[in-house]
Amino acid sequence: MKTLRILTMIMIAFTLVCTSCERDDNFTDDNSDTPDDTVIIDDNNDPTDTGNLDQFFGNVVNRDFFGQVVDENNNAIQGALVKVGAQMVATDDNGIFSVENASVNEQFAYVRVTASGYVTSGRALRPTDGTNRVKVMLLSADVTATVNSGVSETVQLGNGTRVALPGDYIDENGNAYSGTVDVILDYLDPASEDLDAVMPGMLYAEDVTGDEVYLETFGMISVELRDASGNELNIDPNNPAELRFPLDPALQGVAPTTIPLWSFDDELGYWIEDGQAVLQGNEYVGQVSHFSFWNCDAPFPVVDFCTTILDDNGNPLANTTVTITSPNTPYPRSGVTDQNGQVCGKVPSGLTMTIEVVDLCGNSVFSDVIGPFAGPTTHGPISVNPGSSTSQQVIGNFNDCSNNPITDGYVVLTYGGNIFYEPVTSGTFDIFLISCPASNVFTLEAIDITNQQSSGVINYTFTPPTTMLGTITSCNAVTEYIEWEAEGVQHFLTSPINTYDNGNSFSLNANNGNEFFYMSSSDTVVGTYTWGNGIQAPPGSFEMEMFEVLSQIDIDYNAPINITFQLNAFGAVGDYIDITFSGTYSDNSAVVQPISGSVHVLRD
């Protein structure tokens, strides 16, 4: 499925989008002396230190943020520095960052990202009460051309993007600079599906009167100048440069002849009106007195907007794509809901818009016309019938090597080419998503940030409406394990675990001297198996069983045993056998007891 654009018109709690990554668990920063899990406090980044728009931002509040930093190919960037409010953290090997209790404003938060070898950028959003999910895509700082001071030169991209440089430059201290100049030039196409992830801030700006406005972009250009040592340069403000923005053919009929220019302030986190551009043929032409991200945009007044997406059972739908389309642009804006199913942001006031919910298969499962809105609006909640898709809930526990609940970590769920990240702060996780009919298989990896440990990638199968994963252990020293819970007691066995098979059936066992686990199956085909089916089955008459496990606990063998096994993977020798199971049995006091567990063992 194509990666859908992250919300700008509704700025959201992302999904993470999460949506895109996998990999290892080391939380390191190759480009900084900052320890991997260190939080840097910078009192100069007070959330109230804003420009003229601070009057619209509301009170200072504490909010949580969780997200990912990637490059233009959606590859994770390790060691990127992410600044939210007064806190700064580094991304791990998956490009993941987590910031808790950051001091931001009720109506505005700015996530600023820097990384060696990339153009500085970030995301702005109206934070929700839940964990705000953010995806930031950084442009590589590849040199487009090298020019010389004192010489007027033009640098051009293949699509017609051009910058005419007057030849007069200054250094970071404002002093005149003489020498070679590396030019890093990028064009951000408004039709790109990655626009909202790669552009800085959101389409939110301060106009010349100091009022807040929403922007509809007709094209963006990023220009950075550096000397041979990588130090930042800029043009002399007394000698403007000329920018030429190629116009997308889809916008030819709606593009105004004159349009305001907007410059992004990467300290404040929003755009500021600064000049104008004129439409000449199929391009906008304007002059600028400094370089950053520049934007040709039509402004609209804005209102605050929130909505919540629920499934048809009333459960919040996290990791769900929501898009809004307005009549003034052919391009929708989209994003992913937070764990409460909520999206919030600023939308144009006075306009009728279309809101749509899209499943992982790319199918629309909800569409409606909303607006126009004259003031702050809470819309919905919106109940979504997944149609041919299925609403899924995945629940599990996450422990460390000592079987203690994880307080700083996350899980990575990969399904159908989509990747979801879910933060874990209290040892449990609960993921909602909409799956496609074509596949019900997914993988999950749990990562302990504090101890830099991983569970490894484990195979699972959806068992709708709720898939119970049991307890996952993140411990690099543990390559395989069996865990189960019965009568409120948790059991955990690690290597050595023995498996035996003849290609058509298998068994496995492990013990630690005090506990013993044995189960067998007469089939190796991935699928669902039921033991008992409402009546007690004699030994040998069922496909999958674990009599010896139950024999260690208080069980009435004359009462029904109802346990369902899900064989999620039966790998080749040296690969994993993955099983989850759950069900009930009766103890000798006629009390029905639950039992559940999981098996992640290497096939011998």
PDB file of N, CA and C in Angstrom, residues 526-604:
ATOM      1  N   VAL A 526       0.471 -24.309   9.644  1.00  0.00           N
ATOM      2  CA  VAL A 526       0.077 -23.093  10.340  1.00  0.00           C
ATOM      3  C   VAL A 526      -1.446 -22.978  10.343  1.00  0.00           C
ATOM      4  N   GLY A 527      -2.020 -22.750  11.519  1.00  0.00           N
ATOM      5  CA  GLY A 527      -3.463 -22.653  11.613  1.00  0.00           C
ATOM      6  C   GLY A 527      -3.936 -22.710  13.051  1.00  0.00           C
ATOM      7  N   THR A 528      -5.244 -22.877  13.227  1.00  0.00           N
ATOM      8  CA  THR A 528      -5.876 -22.885  14.540  1.00  0.00           C
ATOM      9  C   THR A 528      -6.255 -24.312  14.918  1.00  0.00           C
ATOM     10  N   TYR A 529      -5.961 -24.703  16.168  1.00  0.00           N
ATOM     11  CA  TYR A 529      -6.273 -26.047  16.668  1.00  0.00           C
ATOM     12  C   TYR A 529      -6.979 -25.909  18.011  1.00  0.00           C
ATOM     13  N   THR A 530      -7.993 -26.746  18.226  1.00  0.00           N
ATOM     14  CA  THR A 530      -8.769 -26.695  19.458  1.00  0.00           C
ATOM     15  C   THR A 530      -8.650 -28.007  20.202  1.00  0.00           C
ATOM     16  N   TRP A 531      -8.345 -27.916  21.483  1.00  0.00           N
ATOM     17  CA  TRP A 531      -8.257 -29.099  22.329  1.00  0.00           C
ATOM     18  C   TRP A 531      -9.483 -29.111  23.241  1.00  0.00           C
ATOM     19  N   GLY A 532     -10.231 -30.176  23.213  1.00  0.00           N
ATOM     20  CA  GLY A 532     -11.373 -30.313  24.097  1.00  0.00           C
ATOM     21  C   GLY A 532     -12.686 -30.070  23.392  1.00  0.00           C
ATOM     22  N   ASN A 533     -12.845 -28.858  22.799  1.00  0.00           N
ATOM     23  CA  ASN A 533     -14.058 -28.518  22.070  1.00  0.00           C
ATOM     24  C   ASN A 533     -15.315 -28.761  22.901  1.00  0.00           C
ATOM     25  N   GLY A 534     -15.205 -28.459  24.188  1.00  0.00           N
ATOM     26  CA  GLY A 534     -16.373 -28.565  25.064  1.00  0.00           C
ATOM     27  C   GLY A 534     -16.466 -29.865  25.829  1.00  0.00           C
ATOM     28  N   ILE A 535     -15.713 -30.888  25.457  1.00  0.00           N
ATOM     29  CA  ILE A 535     -15.724 -32.153  26.187  1.00  0.00           C
ATOM     30  C   ILE A 535     -14.293 -32.593  26.429  1.00  0.00           C
ATOM     31  N   GLN A 536     -14.099 -33.428  27.435  1.00  0.00           N
ATOM     32  CA  GLN A 536     -12.753 -33.932  27.717  1.00  0.00           C
ATOM     33  C   GLN A 536     -12.371 -34.978  26.681  1.00  0.00           C
ATOM     34  N   ALA A 537     -11.272 -34.756  25.998  1.00  0.00           N
ATOM     35  CA  ALA A 537     -10.815 -35.689  24.975  1.00  0.00           C
ATOM     36  C   ALA A 537      -9.754 -36.617  25.556  1.00  0.00           C
ATOM     37  N   PRO A 538      -9.806 -37.899  25.223  1.00  0.00           N
ATOM     38  CA  PRO A 538      -8.787 -38.828  25.720  1.00  0.00           C
ATOM     39  C   PRO A 538      -7.443 -38.576  25.068  1.00  0.00           C
ATOM     40  N   PRO A 539      -6.352 -38.972  25.726  1.00  0.00           N
ATOM     41  CA  PRO A 539      -5.020 -38.777  25.150  1.00  0.00           C
ATOM     42  C   PRO A 539      -4.922 -39.401  23.764  1.00  0.00           C
ATOM     43  N   GLY A 540      -4.284 -38.666  22.849  1.00  0.00           N
ATOM     44  CA  GLY A 540      -4.059 -39.180  21.514  1.00  0.00           C
ATOM     45  C   GLY A 540      -5.159 -38.881  20.527  1.00  0.00           C
ATOM     46  N   SER A 541      -6.275 -38.282  20.980  1.00  0.00           N
ATOM     47  CA  SER A 541      -7.399 -38.060  20.077  1.00  0.00           C
ATOM     48  C   SER A 541      -7.514 -36.609  19.634  1.00  0.00           C
ATOM     49  N   PHE A 542      -6.523 -35.797  19.915  1.00  0.00           N
ATOM     50  CA  PHE A 542      -6.575 -34.385  19.544  1.00  0.00           C
ATOM     51  C   PHE A 542      -5.274 -34.011  18.853  1.00  0.00           C
ATOM     52  N   GLU A 543      -5.312 -32.903  18.102  1.00  0.00           N
ATOM     53  CA  GLU A 543      -4.158 -32.546  17.287  1.00  0.00           C
ATOM     54  C   GLU A 543      -3.071 -31.829  18.073  1.00  0.00           C
ATOM     55  N   MET A 544      -3.437 -31.105  19.129  1.00  0.00           N
ATOM     56  CA  MET A 544      -2.452 -30.363  19.903  1.00  0.00           C
ATOM     57  C   MET A 544      -2.859 -30.391  21.361  1.00  0.00           C
ATOM     58  N   GLU A 545      -1.914 -30.728  22.241  1.00  0.00           N
ATOM     59  CA  GLU A 545      -2.267 -30.852  23.662  1.00  0.00           C
ATOM     60  C   GLU A 545      -1.056 -30.566  24.544  1.00  0.00           C
ATOM     61  N   MET A 546      -1.334 -30.358  25.829  1.00  0.00           N
ATOM     62  CA  MET A 546      -0.265 -30.166  26.813  1.00  0.00           C
ATOM     63  C   MET A 546      -0.741 -30.686  28.174  1.00  0.00           C
ATOM     64  N   PHE A 547      -1.061 -31.979  28.206  1.00  0.00           N
ATOM     65  CA  PHE A 547      -1.541 -32.624  29.425  1.00  0.00           C
ATOM     66  C   PHE A 547      -0.578 -32.429  30.585  1.00  0.00           C
ATOM     67  N   GLU A 548       0.725 -32.587  30.309  1.00  0.00           N
ATOM     68  CA  GLU A 548       1.705 -32.543  31.381  1.00  0.00           C
ATOM     69  C   GLU A 548       1.771 -31.165  32.040  1.00  0.00           C
ATOM     70  N   VAL A 549       1.466 -30.124  31.273  1.00  0.00           N
ATOM     71  CA  VAL A 549       1.443 -28.774  31.848  1.00  0.00           C
ATOM     72  C   VAL A 549       0.308 -28.665  32.843  1.00  0.00           C
ATOM     73  N   LEU A 550      -0.878 -29.142  32.448  1.00  0.00           N
ATOM     74  CA  LEU A 550      -2.033 -29.053  33.329  1.00  0.00           C
ATOM     75  C   LEU A 550      -1.900 -29.960  34.539  1.00  0.00           C
ATOM     76  N   SER A 551      -1.113 -31.018  34.407  1.00  0.00           N
ATOM     77  CA  SER A 551      -0.968 -31.940  35.533  1.00  0.00           C
ATOM     78  C   SER A 551      -0.239 -31.308  36.713  1.00  0.00           C
ATOM     79  N   GLN A 552       0.444 -30.186  36.474  1.00  0.00           N
ATOM     80  CA  GLN A 552       1.172 -29.522  37.553  1.00  0.00           C
ATOM     81  C   GLN A 552       0.285 -28.575  38.351  1.00  0.00           C
ATOM     82  N   ILE A 553      -0.941 -28.378  37.891  1.00  0.00           N
ATOM     83  CA  ILE A 553      -1.825 -27.446  38.573  1.00  0.00           C
ATOM     84  C   ILE A 553      -3.084 -28.174  39.010  1.00  0.00           C
ATOM     85  N   ASP A 554      -3.930 -27.466  39.745  1.00  0.00           N
ATOM     86  CA  ASP A 554      -5.158 -28.045  40.289  1.00  0.00           C
ATOM     87  C   ASP A 554      -6.208 -28.122  39.190  1.00  0.00           C
ATOM     88  N   ILE A 555      -6.391 -29.298  38.591  1.00  0.00           N
ATOM     89  CA  ILE A 555      -7.312 -29.435  37.470  1.00  0.00           C
ATOM     90  C   ILE A 555      -8.214 -30.641  37.659  1.00  0.00           C
ATOM     91  N   ASP A 556      -9.465 -30.496  37.249  1.00  0.00           N
ATOM     92  CA  ASP A 556     -10.415 -31.590  37.258  1.00  0.00           C
ATOM     93  C   ASP A 556     -10.475 -32.155  35.840  1.00  0.00           C
ATOM     94  N   TYR A 557      -9.856 -33.324  35.651  1.00  0.00           N
ATOM     95  CA  TYR A 557      -9.793 -33.904  34.313  1.00  0.00           C
ATOM     96  C   TYR A 557     -11.154 -34.400  33.823  1.00  0.00           C
ATOM     97  N   ASN A 558     -12.135 -34.481  34.727  1.00  0.00           N
ATOM     98  CA  ASN A 558     -13.464 -34.926  34.311  1.00  0.00           C
ATOM     99  C   ASN A 558     -14.322 -33.784  33.779  1.00  0.00           C
ATOM    100  N   ALA A 559     -13.817 -32.565  33.940  1.00  0.00           N
ATOM    101  CA  ALA A 559     -14.543 -31.397  33.445  1.00  0.00           C
ATOM    102  C   ALA A 559     -13.961 -30.986  32.090  1.00  0.00           C
ATOM    103  N   PRO A 560     -14.719 -30.207  31.311  1.00  0.00           N
ATOM    104  CA  PRO A 560     -14.243 -29.817  29.977  1.00  0.00           C
ATOM    105  C   PRO A 560     -12.950 -29.003  30.013  1.00  0.00           C
ATOM    106  N   ILE A 561     -12.117 -29.251  29.031  1.00  0.00           N
ATOM    107  CA  ILE A 561     -10.939 -28.439  28.759  1.00  0.00           C
ATOM    108  C   ILE A 561     -11.161 -27.773  27.395  1.00  0.00           C
ATOM    109  N   ASN A 562     -11.098 -26.467  27.353  1.00  0.00           N
ATOM    110  CA  ASN A 562     -11.307 -25.731  26.110  1.00  0.00           C
ATOM    111  C   ASN A 562     -10.105 -24.813  25.873  1.00  0.00           C
ATOM    112  N   ILE A 563      -9.163 -25.275  25.124  1.00  0.00           N
ATOM    113  CA  ILE A 563      -7.961 -24.482  24.833  1.00  0.00           C
ATOM    114  C   ILE A 563      -7.775 -24.416  23.318  1.00  0.00           C
ATOM    115  N   THR A 564      -7.577 -23.195  22.828  1.00  0.00           N
ATOM    116  CA  THR A 564      -7.325 -22.977  21.407  1.00  0.00           C
ATOM    117  C   THR A 564      -5.854 -22.635  21.201  1.00  0.00           C
ATOM    118  N   PHE A 565      -5.229 -23.345  20.282  1.00  0.00           N
ATOM    119  CA  PHE A 565      -3.831 -23.110  19.933  1.00  0.00           C
ATOM    120  C   PHE A 565      -3.769 -22.454  18.557  1.00  0.00           C
ATOM    121  N   GLN A 566      -2.913 -21.464  18.438  1.00  0.00           N
ATOM    122  CA  GLN A 566      -2.672 -20.835  17.145  1.00  0.00           C
ATOM    123  C   GLN A 566      -1.217 -21.081  16.758  1.00  0.00           C
ATOM    124  N   LEU A 567      -1.001 -21.964  15.792  1.00  0.00           N
ATOM    125  CA  LEU A 567       0.344 -22.203  15.274  1.00  0.00           C
ATOM    126  C   LEU A 567       0.627 -21.110  14.249  1.00  0.00           C
ATOM    127  N   ASN A 568       1.462 -20.143  14.641  1.00  0.00           N
ATOM    128  CA  ASN A 568       1.717 -18.970  13.805  1.00  0.00           C
ATOM    129  C   ASN A 568       2.865 -19.173  12.831  1.00  0.00           C
ATOM    130  N   ALA A 569       3.804 -20.031  13.191  1.00  0.00           N
ATOM    131  CA  ALA A 569       4.943 -20.297  12.304  1.00  0.00           C
ATOM    132  C   ALA A 569       5.544 -21.637  12.664  1.00  0.00           C
ATOM    133  N   PHE A 570       5.937 -22.394  11.641  1.00  0.00           N
ATOM    134  CA  PHE A 570       6.694 -23.623  11.833  1.00  0.00           C
ATOM    135  C   PHE A 570       7.858 -23.549  10.856  1.00  0.00           C
ATOM    136  N   GLY A 571       8.945 -22.943  11.343  1.00  0.00           N
ATOM    137  CA  GLY A 571      10.080 -22.664  10.488  1.00  0.00           C
ATOM    138  C   GLY A 571      10.910 -23.881  10.171  1.00  0.00           C
ATOM    139  N   ALA A 572      11.866 -23.672   9.273  1.00  0.00           N
ATOM    140  CA  ALA A 572      12.831 -24.722   8.978  1.00  0.00           C
ATOM    141  C   ALA A 572      13.721 -24.928  10.190  1.00  0.00           C
ATOM    142  N   VAL A 573      14.520 -25.989  10.160  1.00  0.00           N
ATOM    143  CA  VAL A 573      15.458 -26.251  11.258  1.00  0.00           C
ATOM    144  C   VAL A 573      16.338 -25.022  11.456  1.00  0.00           C
ATOM    145  N   GLY A 574      16.414 -24.557  12.704  1.00  0.00           N
ATOM    146  CA  GLY A 574      17.156 -23.353  13.015  1.00  0.00           C
ATOM    147  C   GLY A 574      16.310 -22.103  13.038  1.00  0.00           C
ATOM    148  N   ASP A 575      15.077 -22.178  12.501  1.00  0.00           N
ATOM    149  CA  ASP A 575      14.138 -21.066  12.562  1.00  0.00           C
ATOM    150  C   ASP A 575      13.108 -21.321  13.658  1.00  0.00           C
ATOM    151  N   TYR A 576      12.171 -20.384  13.798  1.00  0.00           N
ATOM    152  CA  TYR A 576      11.293 -20.427  14.967  1.00  0.00           C
ATOM    153  C   TYR A 576       9.979 -21.178  14.730  1.00  0.00           C
ATOM    154  N   ILE A 577       9.541 -21.838  15.808  1.00  0.00           N
ATOM    155  CA  ILE A 577       8.175 -22.318  15.957  1.00  0.00           C
ATOM    156  C   ILE A 577       7.494 -21.322  16.881  1.00  0.00           C
ATOM    157  N   ASP A 578       6.426 -20.669  16.414  1.00  0.00           N
ATOM    158  CA  ASP A 578       5.707 -19.670  17.207  1.00  0.00           C
ATOM    159  C   ASP A 578       4.274 -20.125  17.423  1.00  0.00           C
ATOM    160  N   ILE A 579       3.867 -20.174  18.687  1.00  0.00           N
ATOM    161  CA  ILE A 579       2.525 -20.636  19.061  1.00  0.00           C
ATOM    162  C   ILE A 579       1.976 -19.702  20.135  1.00  0.00           C
ATOM    163  N   THR A 580       0.710 -19.362  20.042  1.00  0.00           N
ATOM    164  CA  THR A 580      -0.004 -18.741  21.157  1.00  0.00           C
ATOM    165  C   THR A 580      -1.179 -19.641  21.513  1.00  0.00           C
ATOM    166  N   PHE A 581      -1.563 -19.641  22.778  1.00  0.00           N
ATOM    167  CA  PHE A 581      -2.702 -20.452  23.195  1.00  0.00           C
ATOM    168  C   PHE A 581      -3.451 -19.760  24.319  1.00  0.00           C
ATOM    169  N   SER A 582      -4.741 -20.023  24.396  1.00  0.00           N
ATOM    170  CA  SER A 582      -5.565 -19.478  25.470  1.00  0.00           C
ATOM    171  C   SER A 582      -6.823 -20.320  25.580  1.00  0.00           C
ATOM    172  N   GLY A 583      -7.419 -20.335  26.761  1.00  0.00           N
ATOM    173  CA  GLY A 583      -8.646 -21.102  26.963  1.00  0.00           C
ATOM    174  C   GLY A 583      -8.966 -21.240  28.438  1.00  0.00           C
ATOM    175  N   THR A 584      -9.751 -22.271  28.757  1.00  0.00           N
ATOM    176  CA  THR A 584     -10.178 -22.475  30.141  1.00  0.00           C
ATOM    177  C   THR A 584     -10.150 -23.961  30.495  1.00  0.00           C
ATOM    178  N   TYR A 585     -10.119 -24.207  31.812  1.00  0.00           N
ATOM    179  CA  TYR A 585     -10.273 -25.551  32.371  1.00  0.00           C
ATOM    180  C   TYR A 585     -10.949 -25.365  33.731  1.00  0.00           C
ATOM    181  N   SER A 586     -11.354 -26.438  34.369  1.00  0.00           N
ATOM    182  CA  SER A 586     -11.988 -26.370  35.693  1.00  0.00           C
ATOM    183  C   SER A 586     -11.059 -26.959  36.737  1.00  0.00           C
ATOM    184  N   ASP A 587     -10.928 -26.279  37.883  1.00  0.00           N
ATOM    185  CA  ASP A 587     -10.128 -26.841  38.959  1.00  0.00           C
ATOM    186  C   ASP A 587     -10.996 -27.789  39.786  1.00  0.00           C
ATOM    187  N   ASN A 588     -10.430 -28.370  40.815  1.00  0.00           N
ATOM    188  CA  ASN A 588     -11.149 -29.374  41.602  1.00  0.00           C
ATOM    189  C   ASN A 588     -12.218 -28.770  42.495  1.00  0.00           C
ATOM    190  N   SER A 589     -12.319 -27.434  42.499  1.00  0.00           N
ATOM    191  CA  SER A 589     -13.403 -26.769  43.224  1.00  0.00           C
ATOM    192  C   SER A 589     -14.487 -26.313  42.259  1.00  0.00           C
ATOM    193  N   ALA A 590     -14.426 -26.821  41.023  1.00  0.00           N
ATOM    194  CA  ALA A 590     -15.404 -26.511  39.976  1.00  0.00           C
ATOM    195  C   ALA A 590     -15.366 -25.050  39.550  1.00  0.00           C
ATOM    196  N   VAL A 591     -14.231 -24.413  39.783  1.00  0.00           N
ATOM    197  CA  VAL A 591     -14.057 -23.026  39.331  1.00  0.00           C
ATOM    198  C   VAL A 591     -13.378 -23.050  37.965  1.00  0.00           C
ATOM    199  N   VAL A 592     -13.994 -22.376  36.998  1.00  0.00           N
ATOM    200  CA  VAL A 592     -13.408 -22.300  35.662  1.00  0.00           C
ATOM    201  C   VAL A 592     -12.219 -21.337  35.694  1.00  0.00           C
ATOM    202  N   GLN A 593     -11.061 -21.817  35.282  1.00  0.00           N
ATOM    203  CA  GLN A 593      -9.828 -21.033  35.343  1.00  0.00           C
ATOM    204  C   GLN A 593      -9.324 -20.724  33.925  1.00  0.00           C
ATOM    205  N   PRO A 594      -8.833 -19.506  33.716  1.00  0.00           N
ATOM    206  CA  PRO A 594      -8.241 -19.187  32.403  1.00  0.00           C
ATOM    207  C   PRO A 594      -6.787 -19.648  32.334  1.00  0.00           C
ATOM    208  N   ILE A 595      -6.338 -19.947  31.136  1.00  0.00           N
ATOM    209  CA  ILE A 595      -4.938 -20.265  30.895  1.00  0.00           C
ATOM    210  C   ILE A 595      -4.553 -19.657  29.552  1.00  0.00           C
ATOM    211  N   SER A 596      -3.345 -19.106  29.479  1.00  0.00           N
ATOM    212  CA  SER A 596      -2.868 -18.524  28.227  1.00  0.00           C
ATOM    213  C   SER A 596      -1.349 -18.550  28.220  1.00  0.00           C
ATOM    214  N   GLY A 597      -0.782 -18.471  27.048  1.00  0.00           N
ATOM    215  CA  GLY A 597       0.664 -18.467  26.967  1.00  0.00           C
ATOM    216  C   GLY A 597       1.144 -18.370  25.536  1.00  0.00           C
ATOM    217  N   SER A 598       2.459 -18.402  25.379  1.00  0.00           N
ATOM    218  CA  SER A 598       3.057 -18.334  24.049  1.00  0.00           C
ATOM    219  C   SER A 598       4.347 -19.129  24.030  1.00  0.00           C
ATOM    220  N   VAL A 599       4.695 -19.586  22.840  1.00  0.00           N
ATOM    221  CA  VAL A 599       5.893 -20.393  22.615  1.00  0.00           C
ATOM    222  C   VAL A 599       6.694 -19.744  21.496  1.00  0.00           C
ATOM    223  N   HIS A 600       7.961 -19.467  21.747  1.00  0.00           N
ATOM    224  CA  HIS A 600       8.855 -18.895  20.741  1.00  0.00           C
ATOM    225  C   HIS A 600      10.168 -19.672  20.839  1.00  0.00           C
ATOM    226  N   VAL A 601      10.250 -20.781  20.104  1.00  0.00           N
ATOM    227  CA  VAL A 601      11.371 -21.702  20.259  1.00  0.00           C
ATOM    228  C   VAL A 601      11.981 -22.019  18.902  1.00  0.00           C
ATOM    229  N   LEU A 602      13.261 -22.331  18.914  1.00  0.00           N
ATOM    230  CA  LEU A 602      13.962 -22.709  17.693  1.00  0.00           C
ATOM    231  C   LEU A 602      13.742 -24.187  17.389  1.00  0.00           C
ATOM    232  N   ARG A 603      13.486 -24.462  16.146  1.00  0.00           N
ATOM    233  CA  ARG A 603      13.294 -25.856  15.732  1.00  0.00           C
ATOM    234  C   ARG A 603      14.653 -26.554  15.630  1.00  0.00           C
ATOM    235  N   ASP A 604      14.809 -27.635  16.375  1.00  0.00           N
ATOM    236  CA  ASP A 604      16.084 -28.375  16.392  1.00  0.00           C
ATOM    237  C   ASP A 604      16.224 -29.263  15.158  1.00  0.00           C
TER     238      ASP A 604
END
